[in-house]
PDB file of C-alpha atoms in Angstrom:
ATOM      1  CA  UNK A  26      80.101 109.107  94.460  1.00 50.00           C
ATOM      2  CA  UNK A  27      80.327 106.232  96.681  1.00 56.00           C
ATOM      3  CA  UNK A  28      79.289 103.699  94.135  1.00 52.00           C
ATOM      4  CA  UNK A  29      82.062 105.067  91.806  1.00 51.00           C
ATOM      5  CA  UNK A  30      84.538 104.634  94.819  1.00 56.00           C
ATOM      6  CA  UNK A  31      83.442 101.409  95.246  1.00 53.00           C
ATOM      7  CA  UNK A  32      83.394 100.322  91.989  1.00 55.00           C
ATOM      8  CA  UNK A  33      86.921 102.025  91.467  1.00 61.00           C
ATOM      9  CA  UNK A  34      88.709 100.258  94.689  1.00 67.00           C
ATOM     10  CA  UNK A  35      89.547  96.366  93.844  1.00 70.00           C
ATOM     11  CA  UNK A  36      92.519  94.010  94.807  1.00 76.00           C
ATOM     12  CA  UNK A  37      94.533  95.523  92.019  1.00 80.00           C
ATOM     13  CA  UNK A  38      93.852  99.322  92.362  1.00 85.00           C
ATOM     14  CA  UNK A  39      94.618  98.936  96.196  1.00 86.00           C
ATOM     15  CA  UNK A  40      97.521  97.475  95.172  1.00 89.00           C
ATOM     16  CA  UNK A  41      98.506 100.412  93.500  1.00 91.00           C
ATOM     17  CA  UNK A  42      96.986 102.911  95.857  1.00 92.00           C
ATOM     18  CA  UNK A  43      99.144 101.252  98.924  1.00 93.00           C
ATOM     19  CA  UNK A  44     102.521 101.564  96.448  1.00 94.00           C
ATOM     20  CA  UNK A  45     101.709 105.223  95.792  1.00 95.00           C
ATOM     21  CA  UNK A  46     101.420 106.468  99.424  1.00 96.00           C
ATOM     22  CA  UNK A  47     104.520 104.490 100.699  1.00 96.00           C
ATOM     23  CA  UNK A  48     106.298 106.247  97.084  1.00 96.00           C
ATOM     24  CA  UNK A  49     105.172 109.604  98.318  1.00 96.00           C
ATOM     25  CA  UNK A  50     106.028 108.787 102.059  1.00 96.00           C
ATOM     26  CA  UNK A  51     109.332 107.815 100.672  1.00 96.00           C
ATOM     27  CA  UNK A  52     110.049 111.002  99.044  1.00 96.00           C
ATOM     28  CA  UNK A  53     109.025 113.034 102.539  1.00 96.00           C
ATOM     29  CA  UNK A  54     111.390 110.499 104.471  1.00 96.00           C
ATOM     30  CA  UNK A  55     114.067 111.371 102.121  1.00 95.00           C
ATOM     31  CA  UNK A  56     113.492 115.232 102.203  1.00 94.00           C
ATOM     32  CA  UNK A  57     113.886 115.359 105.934  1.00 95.00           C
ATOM     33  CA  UNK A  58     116.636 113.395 105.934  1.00 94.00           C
ATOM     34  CA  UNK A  59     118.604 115.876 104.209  1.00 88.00           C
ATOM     35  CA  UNK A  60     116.609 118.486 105.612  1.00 91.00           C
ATOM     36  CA  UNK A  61     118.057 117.530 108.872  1.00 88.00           C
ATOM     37  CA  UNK A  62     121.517 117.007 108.492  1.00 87.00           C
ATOM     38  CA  UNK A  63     121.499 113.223 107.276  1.00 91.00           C
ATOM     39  CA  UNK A  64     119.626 111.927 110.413  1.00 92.00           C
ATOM     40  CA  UNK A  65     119.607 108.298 109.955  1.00 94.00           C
ATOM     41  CA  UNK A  66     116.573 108.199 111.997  1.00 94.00           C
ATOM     42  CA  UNK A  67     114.653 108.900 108.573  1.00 95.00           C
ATOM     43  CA  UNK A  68     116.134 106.495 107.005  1.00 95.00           C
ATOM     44  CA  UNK A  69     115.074 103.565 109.688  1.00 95.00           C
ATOM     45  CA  UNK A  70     111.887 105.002 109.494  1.00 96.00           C
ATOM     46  CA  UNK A  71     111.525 104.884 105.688  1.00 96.00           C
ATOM     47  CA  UNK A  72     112.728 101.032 105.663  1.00 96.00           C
ATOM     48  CA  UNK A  73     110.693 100.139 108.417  1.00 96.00           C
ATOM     49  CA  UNK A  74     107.839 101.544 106.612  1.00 96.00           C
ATOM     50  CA  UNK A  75     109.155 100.076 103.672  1.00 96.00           C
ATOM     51  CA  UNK A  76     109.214  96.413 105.464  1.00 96.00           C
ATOM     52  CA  UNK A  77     105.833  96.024 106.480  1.00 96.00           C
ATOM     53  CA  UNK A  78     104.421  96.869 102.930  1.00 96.00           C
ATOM     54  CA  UNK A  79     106.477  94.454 101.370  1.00 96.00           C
ATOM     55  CA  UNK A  80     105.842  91.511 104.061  1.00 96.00           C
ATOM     56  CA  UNK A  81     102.109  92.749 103.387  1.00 94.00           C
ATOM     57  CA  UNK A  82     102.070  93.145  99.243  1.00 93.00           C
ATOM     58  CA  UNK A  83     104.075  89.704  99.193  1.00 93.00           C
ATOM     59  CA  UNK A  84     100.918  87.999  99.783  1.00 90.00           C
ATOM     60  CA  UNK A  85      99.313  89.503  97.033  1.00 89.00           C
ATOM     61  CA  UNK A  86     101.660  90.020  94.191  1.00 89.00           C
ATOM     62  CA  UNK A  87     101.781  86.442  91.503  1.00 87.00           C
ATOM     63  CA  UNK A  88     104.745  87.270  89.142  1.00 90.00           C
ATOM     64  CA  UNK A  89     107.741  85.853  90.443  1.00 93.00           C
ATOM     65  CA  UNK A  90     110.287  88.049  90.042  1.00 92.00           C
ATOM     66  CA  UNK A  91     108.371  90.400  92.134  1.00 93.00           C
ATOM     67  CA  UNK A  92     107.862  87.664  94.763  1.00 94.00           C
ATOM     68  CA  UNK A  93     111.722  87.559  94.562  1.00 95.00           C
ATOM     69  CA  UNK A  94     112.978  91.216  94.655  1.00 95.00           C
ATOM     70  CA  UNK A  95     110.354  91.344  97.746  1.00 95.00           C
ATOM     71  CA  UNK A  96     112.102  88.047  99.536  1.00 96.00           C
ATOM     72  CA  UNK A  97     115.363  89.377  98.967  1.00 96.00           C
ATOM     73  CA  UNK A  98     114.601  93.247 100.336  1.00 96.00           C
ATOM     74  CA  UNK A  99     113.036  92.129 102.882  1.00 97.00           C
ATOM     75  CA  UNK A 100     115.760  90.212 104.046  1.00 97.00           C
ATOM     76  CA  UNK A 101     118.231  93.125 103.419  1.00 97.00           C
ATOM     77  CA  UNK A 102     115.920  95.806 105.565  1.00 96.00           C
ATOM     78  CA  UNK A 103     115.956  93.148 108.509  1.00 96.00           C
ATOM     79  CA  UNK A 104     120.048  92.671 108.649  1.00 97.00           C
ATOM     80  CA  UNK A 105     120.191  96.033 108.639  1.00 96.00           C
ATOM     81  CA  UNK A 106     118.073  96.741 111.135  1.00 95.00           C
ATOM     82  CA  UNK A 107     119.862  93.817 113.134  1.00 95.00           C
ATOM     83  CA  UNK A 108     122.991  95.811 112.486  1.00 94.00           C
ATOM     84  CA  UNK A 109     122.323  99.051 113.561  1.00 89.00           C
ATOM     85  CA  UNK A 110     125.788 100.212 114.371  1.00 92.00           C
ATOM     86  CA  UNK A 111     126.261 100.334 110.211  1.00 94.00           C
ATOM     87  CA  UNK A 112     123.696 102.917 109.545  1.00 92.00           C
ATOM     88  CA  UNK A 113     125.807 105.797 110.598  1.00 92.00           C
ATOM     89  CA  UNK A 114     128.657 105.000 108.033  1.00 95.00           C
ATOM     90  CA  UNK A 115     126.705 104.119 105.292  1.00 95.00           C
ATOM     91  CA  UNK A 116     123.992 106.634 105.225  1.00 93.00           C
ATOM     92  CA  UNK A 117     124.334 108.188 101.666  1.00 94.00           C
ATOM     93  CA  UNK A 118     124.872 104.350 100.549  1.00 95.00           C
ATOM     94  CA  UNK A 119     121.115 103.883 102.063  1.00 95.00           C
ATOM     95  CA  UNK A 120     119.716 107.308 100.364  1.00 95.00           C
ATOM     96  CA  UNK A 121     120.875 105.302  97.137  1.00 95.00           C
ATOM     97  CA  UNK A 122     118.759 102.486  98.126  1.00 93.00           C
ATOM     98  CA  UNK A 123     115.865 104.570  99.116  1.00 94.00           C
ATOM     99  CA  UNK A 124     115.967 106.999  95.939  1.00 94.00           C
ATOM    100  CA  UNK A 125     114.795 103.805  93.793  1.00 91.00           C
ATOM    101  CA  UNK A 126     111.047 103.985  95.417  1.00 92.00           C
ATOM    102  CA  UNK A 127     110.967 107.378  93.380  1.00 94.00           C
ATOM    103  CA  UNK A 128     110.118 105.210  90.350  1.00 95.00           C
ATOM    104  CA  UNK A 129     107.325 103.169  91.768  1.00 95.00           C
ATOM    105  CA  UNK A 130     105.133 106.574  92.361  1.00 96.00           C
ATOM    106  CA  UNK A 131     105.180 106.940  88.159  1.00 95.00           C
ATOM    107  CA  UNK A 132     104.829 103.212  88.252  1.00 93.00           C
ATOM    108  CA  UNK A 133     101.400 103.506  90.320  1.00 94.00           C
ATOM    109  CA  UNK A 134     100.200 106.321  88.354  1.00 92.00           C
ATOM    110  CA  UNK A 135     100.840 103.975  85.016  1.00 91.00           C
ATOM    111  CA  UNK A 136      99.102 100.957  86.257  1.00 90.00           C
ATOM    112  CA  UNK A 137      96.002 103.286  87.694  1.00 89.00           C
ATOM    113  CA  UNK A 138      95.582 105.130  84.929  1.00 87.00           C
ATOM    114  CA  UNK A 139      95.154 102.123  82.319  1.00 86.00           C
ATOM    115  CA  UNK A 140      93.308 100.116  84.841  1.00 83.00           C
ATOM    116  CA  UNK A 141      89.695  99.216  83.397  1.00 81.00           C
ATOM    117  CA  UNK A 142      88.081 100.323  86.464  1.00 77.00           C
ATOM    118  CA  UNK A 143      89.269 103.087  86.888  1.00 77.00           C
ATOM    119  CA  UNK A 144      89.135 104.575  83.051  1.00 74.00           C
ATOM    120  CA  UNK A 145      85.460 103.428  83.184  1.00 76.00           C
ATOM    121  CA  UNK A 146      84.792 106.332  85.821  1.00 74.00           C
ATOM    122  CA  UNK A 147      87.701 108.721  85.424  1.00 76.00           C
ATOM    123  CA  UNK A 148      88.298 110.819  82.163  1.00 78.00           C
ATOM    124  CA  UNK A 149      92.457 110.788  81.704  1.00 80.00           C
ATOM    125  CA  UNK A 150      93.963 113.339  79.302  1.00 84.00           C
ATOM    126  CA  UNK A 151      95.551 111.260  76.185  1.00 80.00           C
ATOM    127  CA  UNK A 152      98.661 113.185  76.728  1.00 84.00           C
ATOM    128  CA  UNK A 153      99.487 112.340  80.798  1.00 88.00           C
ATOM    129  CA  UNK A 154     100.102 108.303  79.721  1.00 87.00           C
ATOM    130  CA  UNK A 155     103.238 109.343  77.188  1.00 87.00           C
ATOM    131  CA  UNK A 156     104.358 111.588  79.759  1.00 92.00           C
ATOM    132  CA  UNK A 157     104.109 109.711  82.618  1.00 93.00           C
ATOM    133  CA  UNK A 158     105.475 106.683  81.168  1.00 91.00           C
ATOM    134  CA  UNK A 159     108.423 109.039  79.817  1.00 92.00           C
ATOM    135  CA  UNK A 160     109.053 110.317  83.574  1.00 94.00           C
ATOM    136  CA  UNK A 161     109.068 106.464  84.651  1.00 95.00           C
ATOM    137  CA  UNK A 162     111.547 104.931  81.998  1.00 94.00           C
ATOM    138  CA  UNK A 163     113.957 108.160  82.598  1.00 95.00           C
ATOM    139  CA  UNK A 164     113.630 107.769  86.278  1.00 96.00           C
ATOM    140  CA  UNK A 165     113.847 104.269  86.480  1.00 96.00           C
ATOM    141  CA  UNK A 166     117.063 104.294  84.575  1.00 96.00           C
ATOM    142  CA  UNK A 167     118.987 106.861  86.399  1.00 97.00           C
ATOM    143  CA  UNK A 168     118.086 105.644  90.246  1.00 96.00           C
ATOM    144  CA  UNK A 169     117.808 101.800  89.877  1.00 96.00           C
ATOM    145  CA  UNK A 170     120.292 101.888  86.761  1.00 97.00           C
ATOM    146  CA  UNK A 171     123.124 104.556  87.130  1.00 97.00           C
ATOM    147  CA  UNK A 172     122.824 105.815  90.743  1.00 97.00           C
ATOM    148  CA  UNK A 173     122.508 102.482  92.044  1.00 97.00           C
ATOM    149  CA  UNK A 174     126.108 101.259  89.185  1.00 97.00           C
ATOM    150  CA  UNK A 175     127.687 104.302  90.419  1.00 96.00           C
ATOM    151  CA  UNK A 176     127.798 103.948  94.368  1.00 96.00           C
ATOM    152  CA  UNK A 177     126.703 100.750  95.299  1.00 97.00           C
ATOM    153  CA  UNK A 178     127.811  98.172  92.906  1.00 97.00           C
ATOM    154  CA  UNK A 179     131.160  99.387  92.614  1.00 96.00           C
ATOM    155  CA  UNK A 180     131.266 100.877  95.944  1.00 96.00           C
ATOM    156  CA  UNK A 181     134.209  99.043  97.859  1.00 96.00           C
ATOM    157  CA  UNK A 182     133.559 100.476 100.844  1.00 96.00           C
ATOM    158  CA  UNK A 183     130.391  99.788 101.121  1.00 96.00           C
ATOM    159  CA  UNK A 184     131.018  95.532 100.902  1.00 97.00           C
ATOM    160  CA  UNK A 185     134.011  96.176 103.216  1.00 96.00           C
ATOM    161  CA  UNK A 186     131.419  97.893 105.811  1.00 96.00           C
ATOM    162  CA  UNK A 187     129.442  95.330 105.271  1.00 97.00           C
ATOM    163  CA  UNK A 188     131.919  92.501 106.585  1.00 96.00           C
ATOM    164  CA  UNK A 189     133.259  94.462 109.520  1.00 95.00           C
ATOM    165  CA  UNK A 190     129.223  95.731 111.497  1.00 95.00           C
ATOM    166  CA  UNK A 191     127.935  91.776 110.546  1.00 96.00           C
ATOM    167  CA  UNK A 192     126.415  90.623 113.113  1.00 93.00           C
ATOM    168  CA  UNK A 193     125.236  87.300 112.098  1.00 94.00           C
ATOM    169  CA  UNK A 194     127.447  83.645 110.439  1.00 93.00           C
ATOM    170  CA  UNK A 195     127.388  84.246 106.551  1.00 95.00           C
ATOM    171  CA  UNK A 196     124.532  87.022 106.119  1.00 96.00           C
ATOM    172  CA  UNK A 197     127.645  89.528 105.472  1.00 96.00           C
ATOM    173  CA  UNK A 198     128.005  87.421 101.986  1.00 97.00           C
ATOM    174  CA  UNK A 199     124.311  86.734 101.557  1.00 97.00           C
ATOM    175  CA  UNK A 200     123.511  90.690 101.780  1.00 97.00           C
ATOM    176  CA  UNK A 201     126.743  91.206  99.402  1.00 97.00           C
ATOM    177  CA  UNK A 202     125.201  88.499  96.963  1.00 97.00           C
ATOM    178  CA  UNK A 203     121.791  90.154  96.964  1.00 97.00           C
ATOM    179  CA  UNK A 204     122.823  93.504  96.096  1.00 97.00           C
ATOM    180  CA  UNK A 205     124.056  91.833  93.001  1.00 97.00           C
ATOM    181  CA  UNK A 206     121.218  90.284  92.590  1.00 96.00           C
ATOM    182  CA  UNK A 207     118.648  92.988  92.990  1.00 96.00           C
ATOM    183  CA  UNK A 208     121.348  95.105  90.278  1.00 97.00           C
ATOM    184  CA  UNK A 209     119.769  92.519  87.658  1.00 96.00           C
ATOM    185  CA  UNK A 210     116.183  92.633  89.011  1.00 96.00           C
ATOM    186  CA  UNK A 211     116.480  96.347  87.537  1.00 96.00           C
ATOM    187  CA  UNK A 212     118.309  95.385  84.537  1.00 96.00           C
ATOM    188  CA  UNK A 213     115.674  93.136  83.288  1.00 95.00           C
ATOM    189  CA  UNK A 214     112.880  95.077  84.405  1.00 95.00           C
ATOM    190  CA  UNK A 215     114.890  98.094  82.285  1.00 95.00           C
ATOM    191  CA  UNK A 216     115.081  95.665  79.535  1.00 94.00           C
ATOM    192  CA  UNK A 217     111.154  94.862  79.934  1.00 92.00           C
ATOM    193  CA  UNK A 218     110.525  98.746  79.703  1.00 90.00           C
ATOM    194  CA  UNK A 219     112.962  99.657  76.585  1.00 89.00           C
ATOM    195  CA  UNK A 220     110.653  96.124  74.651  1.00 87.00           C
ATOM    196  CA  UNK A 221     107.252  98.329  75.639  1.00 83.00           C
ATOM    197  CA  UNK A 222     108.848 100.960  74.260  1.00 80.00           C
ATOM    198  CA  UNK A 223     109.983 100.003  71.269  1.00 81.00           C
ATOM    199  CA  UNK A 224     106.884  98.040  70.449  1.00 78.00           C
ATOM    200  CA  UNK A 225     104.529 101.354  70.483  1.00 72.00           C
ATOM    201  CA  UNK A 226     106.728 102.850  68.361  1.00 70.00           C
ATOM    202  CA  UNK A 227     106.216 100.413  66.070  1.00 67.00           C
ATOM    203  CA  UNK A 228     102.755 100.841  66.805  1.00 63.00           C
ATOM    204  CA  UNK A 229     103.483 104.833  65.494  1.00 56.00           C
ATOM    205  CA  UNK A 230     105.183 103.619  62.574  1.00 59.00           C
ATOM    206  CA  UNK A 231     102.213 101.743  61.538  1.00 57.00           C
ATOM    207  CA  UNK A 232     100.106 104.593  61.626  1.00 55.00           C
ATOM    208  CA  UNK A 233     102.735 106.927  59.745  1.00 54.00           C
ATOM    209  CA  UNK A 234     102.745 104.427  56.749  1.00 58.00           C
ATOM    210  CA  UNK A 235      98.768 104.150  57.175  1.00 57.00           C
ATOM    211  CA  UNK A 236      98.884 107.689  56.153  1.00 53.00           C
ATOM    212  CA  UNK A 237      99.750 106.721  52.583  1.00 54.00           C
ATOM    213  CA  UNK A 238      97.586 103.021  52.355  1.00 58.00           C
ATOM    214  CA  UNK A 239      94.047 102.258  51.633  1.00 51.00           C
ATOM    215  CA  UNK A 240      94.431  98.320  53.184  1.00 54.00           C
ATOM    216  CA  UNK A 241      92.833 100.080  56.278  1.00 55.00           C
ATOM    217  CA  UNK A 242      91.620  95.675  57.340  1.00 54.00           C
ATOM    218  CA  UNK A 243      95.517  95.168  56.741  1.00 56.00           C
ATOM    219  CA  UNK A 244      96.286  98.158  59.073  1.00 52.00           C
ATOM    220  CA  UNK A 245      94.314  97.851  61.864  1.00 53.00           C
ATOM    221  CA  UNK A 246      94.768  93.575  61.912  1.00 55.00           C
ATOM    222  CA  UNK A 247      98.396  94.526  62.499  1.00 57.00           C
ATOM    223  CA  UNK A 248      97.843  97.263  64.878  1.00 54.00           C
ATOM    224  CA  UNK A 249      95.890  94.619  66.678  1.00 55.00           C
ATOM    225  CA  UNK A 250      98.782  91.896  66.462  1.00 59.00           C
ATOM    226  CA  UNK A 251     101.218  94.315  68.103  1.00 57.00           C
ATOM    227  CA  UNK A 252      98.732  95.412  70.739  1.00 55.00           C
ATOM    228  CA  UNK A 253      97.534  91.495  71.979  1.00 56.00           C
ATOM    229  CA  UNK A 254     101.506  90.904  71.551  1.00 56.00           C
ATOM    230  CA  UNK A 255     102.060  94.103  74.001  1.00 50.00           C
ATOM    231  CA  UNK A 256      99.351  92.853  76.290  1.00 48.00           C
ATOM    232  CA  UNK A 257     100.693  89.402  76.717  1.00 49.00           C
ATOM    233  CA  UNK A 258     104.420  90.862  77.282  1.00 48.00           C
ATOM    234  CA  UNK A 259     102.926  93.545  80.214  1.00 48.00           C
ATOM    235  CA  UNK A 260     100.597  90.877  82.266  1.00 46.00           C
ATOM    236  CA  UNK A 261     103.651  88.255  82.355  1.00 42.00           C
TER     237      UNK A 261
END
């Protein structure tokens, strides 16, 4: 058991490990803080939680725009932290914010679950990948997409709030800008999940017409085009 453990446990699967627990400790954070009357408290706690993973998993993450939504939270958590006299009035703004680490705990499970190391040693239903990955895109959409459309990006108030508890020259506009900014983080990251999507149907479609042709080398060369093409497009 220990061997497996060790062989299962690498840079990567940490990685994911680390992003699952602070997913999960999310969700708790957010529970009690409706469990208990909105207590901002929970919410400080969450972000502060939240901040030293991300100053941590900066140092390991190598795609950019990961290095870049990272940079630019991280910022955000620290003003507001600096600022403490705006988490009162802004609270449900903030349970917006919070709601989008719901995602990442279906994002974890996806990249465990078709890491190498961890299929060697694990036996995965065929049917919890589909699922999961259904769970993620619908997720993904409706906090980092619609939730985050609905009440922070055209939320007046909020950028007016903003202004007035600023503590510091010009982070009021900086924060402002990277709101935006994180808004079309998710968009292309949305935009990266509807192309995986739409390439494994084509993947089903393939297999469908198979059904009725004999040119199995045909087949299965461009089942293997779309796959290496899908690979590429996931580890960029």
């Amino acid at each position: 058991m220990t061997n497996i453990i060790n062989n299962i446990i690498n840079k990567d699967t940490g990685q994911y490990i680390t992003t699952l627990v602070v997913s999960l400790y999310a969700c708790f954070c957010l529970y009690q803080f409706y469990l208990y009357d909105k207590d901002i408290k929970w919410i400080n706690t969450l972000f502060t939680t939240v901040l030293v993973y991300l100053t941590i998993h900066l140092y390991f993450v190598e795609k950019i725009e990961l290095k870049i939504h990272h940079i630019l939270f991280i910022f955000v958590i620290i003003w507001y932290l600096l600022c403490p006299d705006i988490g009162t009035v802004i609270k449900n703004e903030l349970y917006i914010f919070a709601l989008a680490e719901i995602s990442n705990i279906f994002l974890s499970i996806r990249n465990l679950i078709r890491e190498p190391s961890v299929v060697q040693f694990v036996s995965i239903p065929a049917f919890i990948q589909p699922i999961n990955d259904g769970l993620f895109a619908i997720i993904f959409f409706y906090t980092r997409i619609y939730l985050y459309f609905k009440y922070i990006i055209t939320n007046q108030d909020l950028f007016e709030n903003i202004i007035k508890y600023n503590k510091f020259f010009m982070c009021d506009k900086i924060v402002i800008a990277i709101i935006f900014g994180l808004f079309i983080l998710n968009l292309y990251w949305f935009g990266l999940i509807l192309s995986s999507i739409i390439k494994l149907l084509k993947i089903d479609n393939l297999v469908v017409k198979q059904l009725t042709n004999k040119d199995d080398t045909l087949f299965f060369l461009k089942i293997e085009e779309i796959r290496t093409s899908f690979k590429m497009a996931h580890h960029q």
